[in-house]
GROMACS .gro file of C-alpha atoms in nm:
model
  493
    1UNK     CA    1  -3.019   0.287   0.436
    2UNK     CA    2  -2.910   0.502   0.108
    3UNK     CA    3  -2.597   0.540  -0.041
    4UNK     CA    4  -2.610   0.871   0.089
    5UNK     CA    5  -2.629   0.789   0.404
    6UNK     CA    6  -2.418   0.494   0.405
    7UNK     CA    7  -2.095   0.709   0.223
    8UNK     CA    8  -2.140   0.953   0.465
    9UNK     CA    9  -1.980   0.810   0.733
   10UNK     CA   10  -1.674   0.657   0.790
   11UNK     CA   11  -1.586   0.300   0.946
   12UNK     CA   12  -1.600   0.458   1.299
   13UNK     CA   13  -1.873   0.637   1.261
   14UNK     CA   14  -2.080   0.300   1.107
   15UNK     CA   15  -1.954   0.127   1.384
   16UNK     CA   16  -2.110   0.389   1.604
   17UNK     CA   17  -2.447   0.383   1.447
   18UNK     CA   18  -2.440  -0.004   1.491
   19UNK     CA   19  -2.324  -0.019   1.857
   20UNK     CA   20  -2.645   0.224   1.885
   21UNK     CA   21  -2.875  -0.007   1.720
   22UNK     CA   22  -2.955   0.266   1.460
   23UNK     CA   23  -2.861   0.043   1.220
   24UNK     CA   24  -2.764  -0.350   1.185
   25UNK     CA   25  -2.477  -0.479   0.988
   26UNK     CA   26  -2.686  -0.671   0.700
   27UNK     CA   27  -2.841  -0.335   0.610
   28UNK     CA   28  -2.502  -0.169   0.602
   29UNK     CA   29  -2.376  -0.485   0.411
   30UNK     CA   30  -2.652  -0.470   0.173
   31UNK     CA   31  -2.561  -0.096   0.102
   32UNK     CA   32  -2.156  -0.180   0.049
   33UNK     CA   33  -2.277  -0.477  -0.218
   34UNK     CA   34  -2.553  -0.255  -0.373
   35UNK     CA   35  -2.278   0.037  -0.412
   36UNK     CA   36  -2.017  -0.237  -0.531
   37UNK     CA   37  -2.259  -0.365  -0.783
   38UNK     CA   38  -2.340  -0.023  -0.950
   39UNK     CA   39  -1.968   0.077  -0.987
   40UNK     CA   40  -1.726  -0.214  -0.963
   41UNK     CA   41  -1.789  -0.279  -1.346
   42UNK     CA   42  -1.626   0.012  -1.451
   43UNK     CA   43  -1.357  -0.045  -1.164
   44UNK     CA   44  -1.258  -0.360  -1.180
   45UNK     CA   45  -1.157  -0.319  -0.781
   46UNK     CA   46  -1.297  -0.670  -0.624
   47UNK     CA   47  -1.158  -0.969  -0.775
   48UNK     CA   48  -1.325  -1.218  -0.563
   49UNK     CA   49  -1.649  -1.164  -0.410
   50UNK     CA   50  -1.745  -1.323  -0.066
   51UNK     CA   51  -2.099  -1.193  -0.037
   52UNK     CA   52  -2.224  -1.510   0.095
   53UNK     CA   53  -1.989  -1.566   0.392
   54UNK     CA   54  -2.056  -1.221   0.472
   55UNK     CA   55  -2.420  -1.243   0.500
   56UNK     CA   56  -2.345  -1.554   0.753
   57UNK     CA   57  -2.115  -1.305   0.959
   58UNK     CA   58  -2.425  -1.071   0.961
   59UNK     CA   59  -2.655  -1.362   1.089
   60UNK     CA   60  -2.407  -1.353   1.414
   61UNK     CA   61  -2.380  -1.159   1.714
   62UNK     CA   62  -2.088  -0.958   1.613
   63UNK     CA   63  -1.837  -0.806   1.878
   64UNK     CA   64  -1.547  -0.500   1.861
   65UNK     CA   65  -1.476  -0.166   1.800
   66UNK     CA   66  -1.559  -0.236   1.419
   67UNK     CA   67  -1.872  -0.459   1.452
   68UNK     CA   68  -2.109  -0.455   1.145
   69UNK     CA   69  -1.869  -0.227   0.911
   70UNK     CA   70  -1.857  -0.387   0.564
   71UNK     CA   71  -1.461  -0.420   0.463
   72UNK     CA   72  -1.258  -0.582   0.178
   73UNK     CA   73  -0.909  -0.774   0.174
   74UNK     CA   74  -0.664  -0.721  -0.027
   75UNK     CA   75  -0.570  -1.045  -0.265
   76UNK     CA   76  -0.199  -1.070  -0.132
   77UNK     CA   77  -0.100  -1.233   0.202
   78UNK     CA   78  -0.444  -1.115   0.362
   79UNK     CA   79  -0.514  -1.532   0.383
   80UNK     CA   80  -0.911  -1.616   0.460
   81UNK     CA   81  -0.963  -1.970   0.536
   82UNK     CA   82  -1.161  -2.164   0.251
   83UNK     CA   83  -1.103  -1.924   0.002
   84UNK     CA   84  -0.807  -1.840  -0.253
   85UNK     CA   85  -0.543  -1.622  -0.222
   86UNK     CA   86  -0.462  -1.523  -0.582
   87UNK     CA   87  -0.208  -1.283  -0.604
   88UNK     CA   88  -0.307  -1.112  -0.898
   89UNK     CA   89  -0.153  -1.445  -1.059
   90UNK     CA   90  -0.283  -1.716  -1.281
   91UNK     CA   91  -0.066  -1.994  -1.111
   92UNK     CA   92  -0.281  -1.886  -0.743
   93UNK     CA   93  -0.652  -1.856  -0.860
   94UNK     CA   94  -0.761  -2.177  -0.770
   95UNK     CA   95  -0.588  -2.283  -0.446
   96UNK     CA   96  -0.774  -2.223  -0.107
   97UNK     CA   97  -0.578  -2.056   0.203
   98UNK     CA   98  -0.576  -2.319   0.518
   99UNK     CA   99  -0.623  -2.074   0.771
  100UNK     CA  100  -0.696  -1.720   0.844
  101UNK     CA  101  -0.364  -1.502   0.853
  102UNK     CA  102  -0.291  -1.346   1.172
  103UNK     CA  103  -0.443  -0.982   1.041
  104UNK     CA  104  -0.731  -1.101   0.899
  105UNK     CA  105  -0.809  -1.242   1.194
  106UNK     CA  106  -0.798  -0.953   1.397
  107UNK     CA  107  -0.988  -0.797   1.160
  108UNK     CA  108  -1.274  -1.065   1.208
  109UNK     CA  109  -1.216  -1.030   1.580
  110UNK     CA  110  -1.309  -0.655   1.560
  111UNK     CA  111  -1.612  -0.753   1.415
  112UNK     CA  112  -1.570  -0.632   1.036
  113UNK     CA  113  -1.754  -0.793   0.756
  114UNK     CA  114  -1.552  -0.895   0.502
  115UNK     CA  115  -1.735  -0.944   0.146
  116UNK     CA  116  -1.438  -0.987  -0.061
  117UNK     CA  117  -1.098  -0.925  -0.192
  118UNK     CA  118  -0.920  -0.633  -0.388
  119UNK     CA  119  -0.737  -0.673  -0.695
  120UNK     CA  120  -0.313  -0.628  -0.690
  121UNK     CA  121  -0.067  -0.632  -0.920
  122UNK     CA  122   0.084  -0.975  -0.952
  123UNK     CA  123   0.289  -1.046  -0.635
  124UNK     CA  124   0.281  -0.670  -0.563
  125UNK     CA  125   0.574  -0.618  -0.757
  126UNK     CA  126   0.429  -0.292  -0.970
  127UNK     CA  127   0.315   0.043  -0.871
  128UNK     CA  128  -0.002  -0.021  -1.070
  129UNK     CA  129  -0.276  -0.281  -1.101
  130UNK     CA  130  -0.285  -0.423  -1.425
  131UNK     CA  131  -0.243  -0.775  -1.389
  132UNK     CA  132  -0.322  -1.051  -1.678
  133UNK     CA  133  -0.488  -1.263  -1.436
  134UNK     CA  134  -0.798  -1.025  -1.325
  135UNK     CA  135  -0.702  -0.752  -1.580
  136UNK     CA  136  -0.685  -0.387  -1.564
  137UNK     CA  137  -0.827  -0.177  -1.194
  138UNK     CA  138  -0.888   0.209  -1.279
  139UNK     CA  139  -0.903   0.516  -1.086
  140UNK     CA  140  -1.224   0.604  -0.987
  141UNK     CA  141  -1.148   0.986  -1.035
  142UNK     CA  142  -1.054   0.935  -1.411
  143UNK     CA  143  -1.135   0.551  -1.568
  144UNK     CA  144  -0.840   0.639  -1.770
  145UNK     CA  145  -0.579   0.681  -1.550
  146UNK     CA  146  -0.441   0.416  -1.239
  147UNK     CA  147  -0.539   0.399  -0.902
  148UNK     CA  148  -0.153   0.274  -0.827
  149UNK     CA  149  -0.051  -0.007  -0.694
  150UNK     CA  150  -0.013  -0.288  -0.565
  151UNK     CA  151  -0.290  -0.187  -0.318
  152UNK     CA  152  -0.496  -0.030  -0.620
  153UNK     CA  153  -0.822  -0.243  -0.571
  154UNK     CA  154  -0.826  -0.109  -0.230
  155UNK     CA  155  -0.794   0.249  -0.269
  156UNK     CA  156  -1.025   0.222  -0.566
  157UNK     CA  157  -1.247   0.071  -0.335
  158UNK     CA  158  -1.243   0.323  -0.061
  159UNK     CA  159  -1.254   0.615  -0.370
  160UNK     CA  160  -1.559   0.494  -0.509
  161UNK     CA  161  -1.754   0.466  -0.151
  162UNK     CA  162  -1.732   0.083  -0.153
  163UNK     CA  163  -1.634   0.083   0.169
  164UNK     CA  164  -1.484   0.327   0.404
  165UNK     CA  165  -1.160   0.136   0.509
  166UNK     CA  166  -1.019  -0.147   0.279
  167UNK     CA  167  -0.680  -0.414   0.387
  168UNK     CA  168  -0.374  -0.266   0.176
  169UNK     CA  169  -0.014  -0.381   0.226
  170UNK     CA  170   0.319  -0.184   0.148
  171UNK     CA  171   0.665  -0.338   0.089
  172UNK     CA  172   0.775  -0.033  -0.183
  173UNK     CA  173   0.474   0.227  -0.137
  174UNK     CA  174   0.172   0.000  -0.194
  175UNK     CA  175  -0.007   0.130   0.055
  176UNK     CA  176   0.059   0.543   0.006
  177UNK     CA  177   0.117   0.493  -0.396
  178UNK     CA  178  -0.233   0.415  -0.436
  179UNK     CA  179  -0.382   0.651  -0.123
  180UNK     CA  180  -0.203   0.951  -0.362
  181UNK     CA  181  -0.364   0.841  -0.701
  182UNK     CA  182  -0.706   0.792  -0.530
  183UNK     CA  183  -0.727   1.124  -0.252
  184UNK     CA  184  -0.755   0.875   0.009
  185UNK     CA  185  -0.517   0.867   0.340
  186UNK     CA  186  -0.274   0.592   0.389
  187UNK     CA  187  -0.020   0.491   0.652
  188UNK     CA  188   0.220   0.249   0.609
  189UNK     CA  189   0.342   0.136   0.972
  190UNK     CA  190   0.685   0.060   1.097
  191UNK     CA  191   0.871  -0.277   1.079
  192UNK     CA  192   0.756  -0.515   1.339
  193UNK     CA  193   0.441  -0.296   1.472
  194UNK     CA  194   0.215  -0.529   1.246
  195UNK     CA  195   0.228  -0.905   1.282
  196UNK     CA  196   0.313  -1.095   0.974
  197UNK     CA  197   0.194  -1.435   1.033
  198UNK     CA  198   0.143  -1.726   1.086
  199UNK     CA  199   0.330  -1.844   0.733
  200UNK     CA  200   0.612  -1.617   0.739
  201UNK     CA  201   0.824  -1.424   1.031
  202UNK     CA  202   0.819  -1.071   0.836
  203UNK     CA  203   0.749  -0.994   0.423
  204UNK     CA  204   1.012  -0.896   0.213
  205UNK     CA  205   1.263  -0.902   0.480
  206UNK     CA  206   1.081  -0.666   0.721
  207UNK     CA  207   1.064  -0.388   0.411
  208UNK     CA  208   0.656  -0.491   0.411
  209UNK     CA  209   0.379  -0.475   0.614
  210UNK     CA  210  -0.008  -0.533   0.617
  211UNK     CA  211  -0.230  -0.243   0.686
  212UNK     CA  212  -0.553  -0.019   0.564
  213UNK     CA  213  -0.642   0.306   0.309
  214UNK     CA  214  -0.911   0.505   0.440
  215UNK     CA  215  -1.097   0.802   0.414
  216UNK     CA  216  -1.039   0.954   0.717
  217UNK     CA  217  -0.742   0.951   0.973
  218UNK     CA  218  -0.928   0.866   1.254
  219UNK     CA  219  -1.050   0.517   1.073
  220UNK     CA  220  -0.644   0.434   1.030
  221UNK     CA  221  -0.575   0.536   1.394
  222UNK     CA  222  -0.865   0.286   1.518
  223UNK     CA  223  -0.708   0.026   1.284
  224UNK     CA  224  -0.393   0.088   1.398
  225UNK     CA  225  -0.513  -0.001   1.774
  226UNK     CA  226  -0.679  -0.332   1.607
  227UNK     CA  227  -0.348  -0.460   1.454
  228UNK     CA  228  -0.150  -0.378   1.720
  229UNK     CA  229  -0.345  -0.477   2.052
  230UNK     CA  230  -0.111  -0.810   2.122
  231UNK     CA  231   0.189  -0.874   1.991
  232UNK     CA  232   0.226  -1.197   1.763
  233UNK     CA  233   0.405  -1.453   2.011
  234UNK     CA  234   0.554  -1.631   1.699
  235UNK     CA  235   0.681  -1.325   1.545
  236UNK     CA  236   1.069  -1.218   1.503
  237UNK     CA  237   0.964  -0.869   1.718
  238UNK     CA  238   0.800  -0.723   2.085
  239UNK     CA  239   0.707  -0.368   1.931
  240UNK     CA  240   0.681  -0.102   2.142
  241UNK     CA  241   0.322  -0.010   2.142
  242UNK     CA  242   0.234   0.363   2.310
  243UNK     CA  243   0.028   0.271   2.650
  244UNK     CA  244  -0.233   0.500   2.503
  245UNK     CA  245  -0.402   0.393   2.213
  246UNK     CA  246  -0.319   0.526   1.860
  247UNK     CA  247  -0.707   0.658   1.802
  248UNK     CA  248  -0.650   0.886   2.091
  249UNK     CA  249  -0.296   1.018   2.044
  250UNK     CA  250  -0.412   1.087   1.661
  251UNK     CA  251  -0.669   1.332   1.826
  252UNK     CA  252  -0.363   1.539   2.023
  253UNK     CA  253  -0.230   1.854   1.882
  254UNK     CA  254   0.083   1.776   1.758
  255UNK     CA  255   0.373   2.008   1.905
  256UNK     CA  256   0.564   2.255   1.701
  257UNK     CA  257   0.735   2.001   1.456
  258UNK     CA  258   1.069   2.043   1.254
  259UNK     CA  259   0.996   1.917   0.878
  260UNK     CA  260   1.242   1.921   0.617
  261UNK     CA  261   1.122   1.875   0.260
  262UNK     CA  262   1.265   1.819  -0.073
  263UNK     CA  263   1.113   1.761  -0.418
  264UNK     CA  264   1.447   1.624  -0.573
  265UNK     CA  265   1.402   1.258  -0.674
  266UNK     CA  266   1.636   1.054  -0.538
  267UNK     CA  267   1.722   0.867  -0.859
  268UNK     CA  268   1.773   1.216  -1.038
  269UNK     CA  269   1.517   1.168  -1.273
  270UNK     CA  270   1.238   1.430  -1.344
  271UNK     CA  271   0.964   1.528  -1.096
  272UNK     CA  272   0.642   1.666  -1.241
  273UNK     CA  273   0.597   2.014  -1.167
  274UNK     CA  274   0.244   1.926  -1.005
  275UNK     CA  275   0.421   1.682  -0.785
  276UNK     CA  276   0.635   1.991  -0.690
  277UNK     CA  277   0.341   2.250  -0.621
  278UNK     CA  278   0.154   1.968  -0.374
  279UNK     CA  279   0.480   1.968  -0.194
  280UNK     CA  280   0.496   2.384  -0.206
  281UNK     CA  281   0.140   2.408  -0.066
  282UNK     CA  282   0.191   2.142   0.221
  283UNK     CA  283   0.491   2.330   0.315
  284UNK     CA  284   0.321   2.649   0.326
  285UNK     CA  285  -0.003   2.492   0.520
  286UNK     CA  286   0.238   2.354   0.790
  287UNK     CA  287   0.398   2.702   0.796
  288UNK     CA  288   0.073   2.825   0.856
  289UNK     CA  289   0.007   2.617   1.131
  290UNK     CA  290   0.293   2.693   1.314
  291UNK     CA  291   0.525   2.402   1.234
  292UNK     CA  292   0.891   2.504   1.103
  293UNK     CA  293   0.953   2.373   0.765
  294UNK     CA  294   1.257   2.457   0.546
  295UNK     CA  295   1.439   2.278   0.245
  296UNK     CA  296   1.633   1.962   0.390
  297UNK     CA  297   1.812   1.680   0.165
  298UNK     CA  298   1.798   1.331   0.369
  299UNK     CA  299   2.161   1.269   0.227
  300UNK     CA  300   2.095   0.885   0.089
  301UNK     CA  301   2.239   0.781  -0.224
  302UNK     CA  302   1.927   0.731  -0.383
  303UNK     CA  303   2.049   0.516  -0.694
  304UNK     CA  304   2.234   0.288  -0.449
  305UNK     CA  305   1.922   0.210  -0.224
  306UNK     CA  306   1.742   0.183  -0.521
  307UNK     CA  307   2.002  -0.116  -0.619
  308UNK     CA  308   1.949  -0.262  -0.301
  309UNK     CA  309   1.552  -0.228  -0.271
  310UNK     CA  310   1.550  -0.425  -0.622
  311UNK     CA  311   1.799  -0.707  -0.545
  312UNK     CA  312   1.577  -0.793  -0.230
  313UNK     CA  313   1.270  -0.734  -0.440
  314UNK     CA  314   1.415  -0.963  -0.740
  315UNK     CA  315   1.483  -1.251  -0.479
  316UNK     CA  316   1.191  -1.255  -0.340
  317UNK     CA  317   1.000  -1.301  -0.640
  318UNK     CA  318   1.208  -1.581  -0.757
  319UNK     CA  319   1.160  -1.758  -0.418
  320UNK     CA  320   0.791  -1.700  -0.485
  321UNK     CA  321   0.782  -1.839  -0.809
  322UNK     CA  322   1.003  -2.135  -0.669
  323UNK     CA  323   0.717  -2.190  -0.404
  324UNK     CA  324   0.392  -2.176  -0.578
  325UNK     CA  325   0.562  -2.397  -0.843
  326UNK     CA  326   0.654  -2.668  -0.561
  327UNK     CA  327   0.304  -2.625  -0.417
  328UNK     CA  328   0.070  -2.616  -0.720
  329UNK     CA  329   0.296  -2.770  -1.033
  330UNK     CA  330   0.205  -2.432  -1.181
  331UNK     CA  331   0.425  -2.382  -1.545
  332UNK     CA  332   0.641  -2.079  -1.650
  333UNK     CA  333   0.345  -1.930  -1.873
  334UNK     CA  334   0.125  -1.914  -1.563
  335UNK     CA  335   0.363  -1.611  -1.449
  336UNK     CA  336   0.383  -1.284  -1.599
  337UNK     CA  337   0.749  -1.174  -1.794
  338UNK     CA  338   0.835  -0.922  -1.605
  339UNK     CA  339   0.833  -1.085  -1.292
  340UNK     CA  340   0.967  -1.463  -1.433
  341UNK     CA  341   1.273  -1.211  -1.580
  342UNK     CA  342   1.299  -1.031  -1.210
  343UNK     CA  343   1.348  -1.371  -1.106
  344UNK     CA  344   1.573  -1.450  -1.321
  345UNK     CA  345   1.781  -1.180  -1.258
  346UNK     CA  346   1.817  -1.317  -0.837
  347UNK     CA  347   1.906  -1.637  -0.987
  348UNK     CA  348   2.219  -1.490  -1.114
  349UNK     CA  349   2.334  -1.356  -0.805
  350UNK     CA  350   2.570  -1.469  -0.616
  351UNK     CA  351   2.435  -1.525  -0.213
  352UNK     CA  352   2.764  -1.302  -0.122
  353UNK     CA  353   2.602  -1.029  -0.358
  354UNK     CA  354   2.268  -1.084  -0.218
  355UNK     CA  355   2.421  -1.072   0.177
  356UNK     CA  356   2.635  -0.745   0.090
  357UNK     CA  357   2.334  -0.558  -0.049
  358UNK     CA  358   2.121  -0.632   0.259
  359UNK     CA  359   2.403  -0.545   0.477
  360UNK     CA  360   2.386  -0.203   0.323
  361UNK     CA  361   2.031  -0.156   0.433
  362UNK     CA  362   2.204  -0.046   0.740
  363UNK     CA  363   2.369   0.272   0.573
  364UNK     CA  364   2.045   0.373   0.453
  365UNK     CA  365   1.864   0.373   0.798
  366UNK     CA  366   2.122   0.552   0.987
  367UNK     CA  367   2.143   0.837   0.695
  368UNK     CA  368   1.791   0.877   0.758
  369UNK     CA  369   1.813   0.843   1.136
  370UNK     CA  370   2.093   1.122   1.124
  371UNK     CA  371   1.839   1.335   0.924
  372UNK     CA  372   1.560   1.260   1.201
  373UNK     CA  373   1.812   1.367   1.451
  374UNK     CA  374   1.784   1.770   1.289
  375UNK     CA  375   1.401   1.690   1.166
  376UNK     CA  376   1.073   1.555   1.290
  377UNK     CA  377   0.962   1.471   0.967
  378UNK     CA  378   1.071   1.452   0.607
  379UNK     CA  379   0.809   1.553   0.372
  380UNK     CA  380   0.820   1.474  -0.003
  381UNK     CA  381   0.564   1.431  -0.279
  382UNK     CA  382   0.445   1.060  -0.288
  383UNK     CA  383   0.443   1.025  -0.672
  384UNK     CA  384   0.712   1.197  -0.898
  385UNK     CA  385   0.421   1.287  -1.149
  386UNK     CA  386   0.048   1.247  -1.113
  387UNK     CA  387  -0.123   0.926  -1.197
  388UNK     CA  388  -0.006   0.777  -1.517
  389UNK     CA  389  -0.278   0.656  -1.774
  390UNK     CA  390  -0.365   0.260  -1.802
  391UNK     CA  391  -0.116   0.079  -1.955
  392UNK     CA  392   0.173   0.314  -1.989
  393UNK     CA  393   0.392   0.179  -1.742
  394UNK     CA  394   0.345  -0.193  -1.926
  395UNK     CA  395   0.608  -0.325  -2.121
  396UNK     CA  396   0.626  -0.278  -2.491
  397UNK     CA  397   0.507  -0.585  -2.680
  398UNK     CA  398   0.823  -0.604  -2.848
  399UNK     CA  399   1.018  -0.597  -2.506
  400UNK     CA  400   0.810  -0.875  -2.387
  401UNK     CA  401   0.863  -1.090  -2.692
  402UNK     CA  402   1.223  -1.003  -2.609
  403UNK     CA  403   1.181  -1.115  -2.268
  404UNK     CA  404   1.072  -1.442  -2.366
  405UNK     CA  405   1.310  -1.501  -2.581
  406UNK     CA  406   1.621  -1.474  -2.385
  407UNK     CA  407   1.424  -1.653  -2.082
  408UNK     CA  408   1.388  -1.978  -2.343
  409UNK     CA  409   1.726  -1.950  -2.430
  410UNK     CA  410   1.863  -1.904  -2.081
  411UNK     CA  411   2.058  -1.577  -2.157
  412UNK     CA  412   1.887  -1.385  -1.879
  413UNK     CA  413   2.201  -1.401  -1.670
  414UNK     CA  414   2.432  -1.237  -1.922
  415UNK     CA  415   2.118  -0.937  -2.000
  416UNK     CA  416   2.054  -0.866  -1.626
  417UNK     CA  417   2.442  -0.759  -1.604
  418UNK     CA  418   2.380  -0.491  -1.879
  419UNK     CA  419   2.390  -0.107  -1.788
  420UNK     CA  420   2.027  -0.164  -1.990
  421UNK     CA  421   1.917  -0.378  -1.769
  422UNK     CA  422   1.984  -0.152  -1.494
  423UNK     CA  423   1.869   0.145  -1.657
  424UNK     CA  424   1.528  -0.030  -1.711
  425UNK     CA  425   1.513  -0.084  -1.340
  426UNK     CA  426   1.544   0.258  -1.305
  427UNK     CA  427   1.313   0.359  -1.515
  428UNK     CA  428   1.086   0.180  -1.372
  429UNK     CA  429   1.100   0.310  -1.048
  430UNK     CA  430   1.116   0.694  -1.158
  431UNK     CA  431   0.725   0.779  -1.119
  432UNK     CA  432   0.736   0.638  -0.763
  433UNK     CA  433   1.134   0.700  -0.635
  434UNK     CA  434   1.046   0.844  -0.332
  435UNK     CA  435   0.825   0.601  -0.138
  436UNK     CA  436   1.096   0.265  -0.089
  437UNK     CA  437   1.334   0.450   0.135
  438UNK     CA  438   1.095   0.364   0.456
  439UNK     CA  439   1.053   0.035   0.364
  440UNK     CA  440   1.417  -0.004   0.342
  441UNK     CA  441   1.470   0.170   0.660
  442UNK     CA  442   1.152   0.038   0.838
  443UNK     CA  443   1.008   0.375   0.959
  444UNK     CA  444   0.675   0.443   0.962
  445UNK     CA  445   0.534   0.699   0.647
  446UNK     CA  446   0.197   0.854   0.530
  447UNK     CA  447   0.046   1.000   0.234
  448UNK     CA  448  -0.202   1.252   0.292
  449UNK     CA  449  -0.416   1.393  -0.009
  450UNK     CA  450  -0.356   1.764   0.004
  451UNK     CA  451  -0.319   1.806  -0.347
  452UNK     CA  452  -0.513   1.824  -0.689
  453UNK     CA  453  -0.417   1.848  -0.990
  454UNK     CA  454  -0.520   2.136  -1.324
  455UNK     CA  455  -0.714   1.808  -1.437
  456UNK     CA  456  -0.881   1.716  -1.093
  457UNK     CA  457  -0.692   1.401  -1.045
  458UNK     CA  458  -0.535   1.303  -0.650
  459UNK     CA  459  -0.172   1.381  -0.599
  460UNK     CA  460  -0.086   1.298  -0.242
  461UNK     CA  461   0.222   1.389  -0.030
  462UNK     CA  462   0.435   1.148   0.171
  463UNK     CA  463   0.589   1.192   0.530
  464UNK     CA  464   0.833   1.007   0.715
  465UNK     CA  465   0.916   0.970   1.058
  466UNK     CA  466   1.162   0.810   1.274
  467UNK     CA  467   1.104   0.536   1.507
  468UNK     CA  468   0.829   0.501   1.665
  469UNK     CA  469   0.697   0.810   1.494
  470UNK     CA  470   0.303   0.670   1.436
  471UNK     CA  471   0.156   0.860   1.682
  472UNK     CA  472   0.356   1.231   1.555
  473UNK     CA  473   0.224   1.107   1.203
  474UNK     CA  474  -0.138   1.025   1.289
  475UNK     CA  475  -0.173   1.364   1.460
  476UNK     CA  476  -0.028   1.552   1.230
  477UNK     CA  477  -0.245   1.443   0.946
  478UNK     CA  478  -0.558   1.503   1.154
  479UNK     CA  479  -0.438   1.875   1.197
  480UNK     CA  480  -0.421   1.895   0.815
  481UNK     CA  481  -0.731   1.716   0.780
  482UNK     CA  482  -0.931   1.972   0.989
  483UNK     CA  483  -0.751   2.238   0.807
  484UNK     CA  484  -0.811   2.066   0.464
  485UNK     CA  485  -1.086   1.844   0.475
  486UNK     CA  486  -1.096   1.597   0.224
  487UNK     CA  487  -1.316   1.290   0.315
  488UNK     CA  488  -1.613   1.418   0.168
  489UNK     CA  489  -1.480   1.432  -0.214
  490UNK     CA  490  -1.627   1.186  -0.403
  491UNK     CA  491  -1.544   1.102  -0.727
  492UNK     CA  492  -1.865   1.125  -1.011
  493UNK     CA  493  -1.932   0.752  -1.115
   0.00000   0.00000   0.00000
């Protein structure tokens, strides 16, 4: 199979070829590996190759809805037994997982052929993918720019044609941000729908979930059926899964939807004209398709939400670092300074402060629910600006040195109480201020690749739905995909 033939099919299409006997899983794997060998030296999307394991898979009889389709895991939380889950950290590169995570087992049961793991920022804490452990990952549409994060390697691999779909996860936008940067589709499922086991009940207090990034909507819909086919009996939820498969619901024409849109950053920070244009063009397309679209603000205190999000995020970072130290004996120098500072900030919190912050999630969730009483969906930019240049969001060397000094002198507790610290936290979220809302509230949300900047960079728009709105989101995305096709767009690598 030539690359051109391979690239012309999505994952559902490749699985159909295998089912009809027109191509073998080994041939598809050869095509995927050849493409990776050709382009990944420029992208650094795949940080761990598993070619031998994949070839052994193709030697067996494969079954399932995606039997024989090449696939990549994200190197964060998606554990494959016997293979390290590096999590973008120098501290974990040599420690192999003892068992498959639930989502990985479901992907294997679906017949996917897993031949590698993709790059992520350390512990997924950044919206770019530039970890010290594995190096910079680049955007296939312009190698000087980021593919986003933290699922940047997954999005880069899909956009570059290595695989039609790849494993991803989203704790603050990490499916939607890379999808928006790379011109592909990304759905963050709602809380509790996709299992997080067996090593945790739910990730980031329920803010995070696994999923995929893909070139086509139907691939994501079919994958959601794979991931939700049975409940995780050890998990905290019994999710309400529709009787009709998501793949079928995605093909249905959506009803006339009420969609409220805003281009105002919830942090009050600037929003680039390209991001505004992306939303305005999407609103015009929705109006053309017969939906009711109007400006509307969800009425949420975005600064308070950002602070509550970062309280949870820093506490989880501290817990993660402590767990790794206990498990591996890792030293401080094996963790990035930025994450050590986040952890130090968390250690300065009182337990009561954390509990109060977590309780405020209810305020944000009910405010969004009130919005969804008036509108079926909220439309925003996915990013406040086009994909940033590589290194643009890196902590400046002097600030890194200052951080190291504060850590050594144990003065971080004082520093994290200052206005400068809080301003820096908000500045780091300014390029991606729209995505954390869906994580805090547990609502499904998607990034749809409807816009290109004047320089040719992708820039997606986000839709946030209410509880259980995955079928509505998928049906709308299918309608938009038919009206504004994107799957065959390909970067010149």
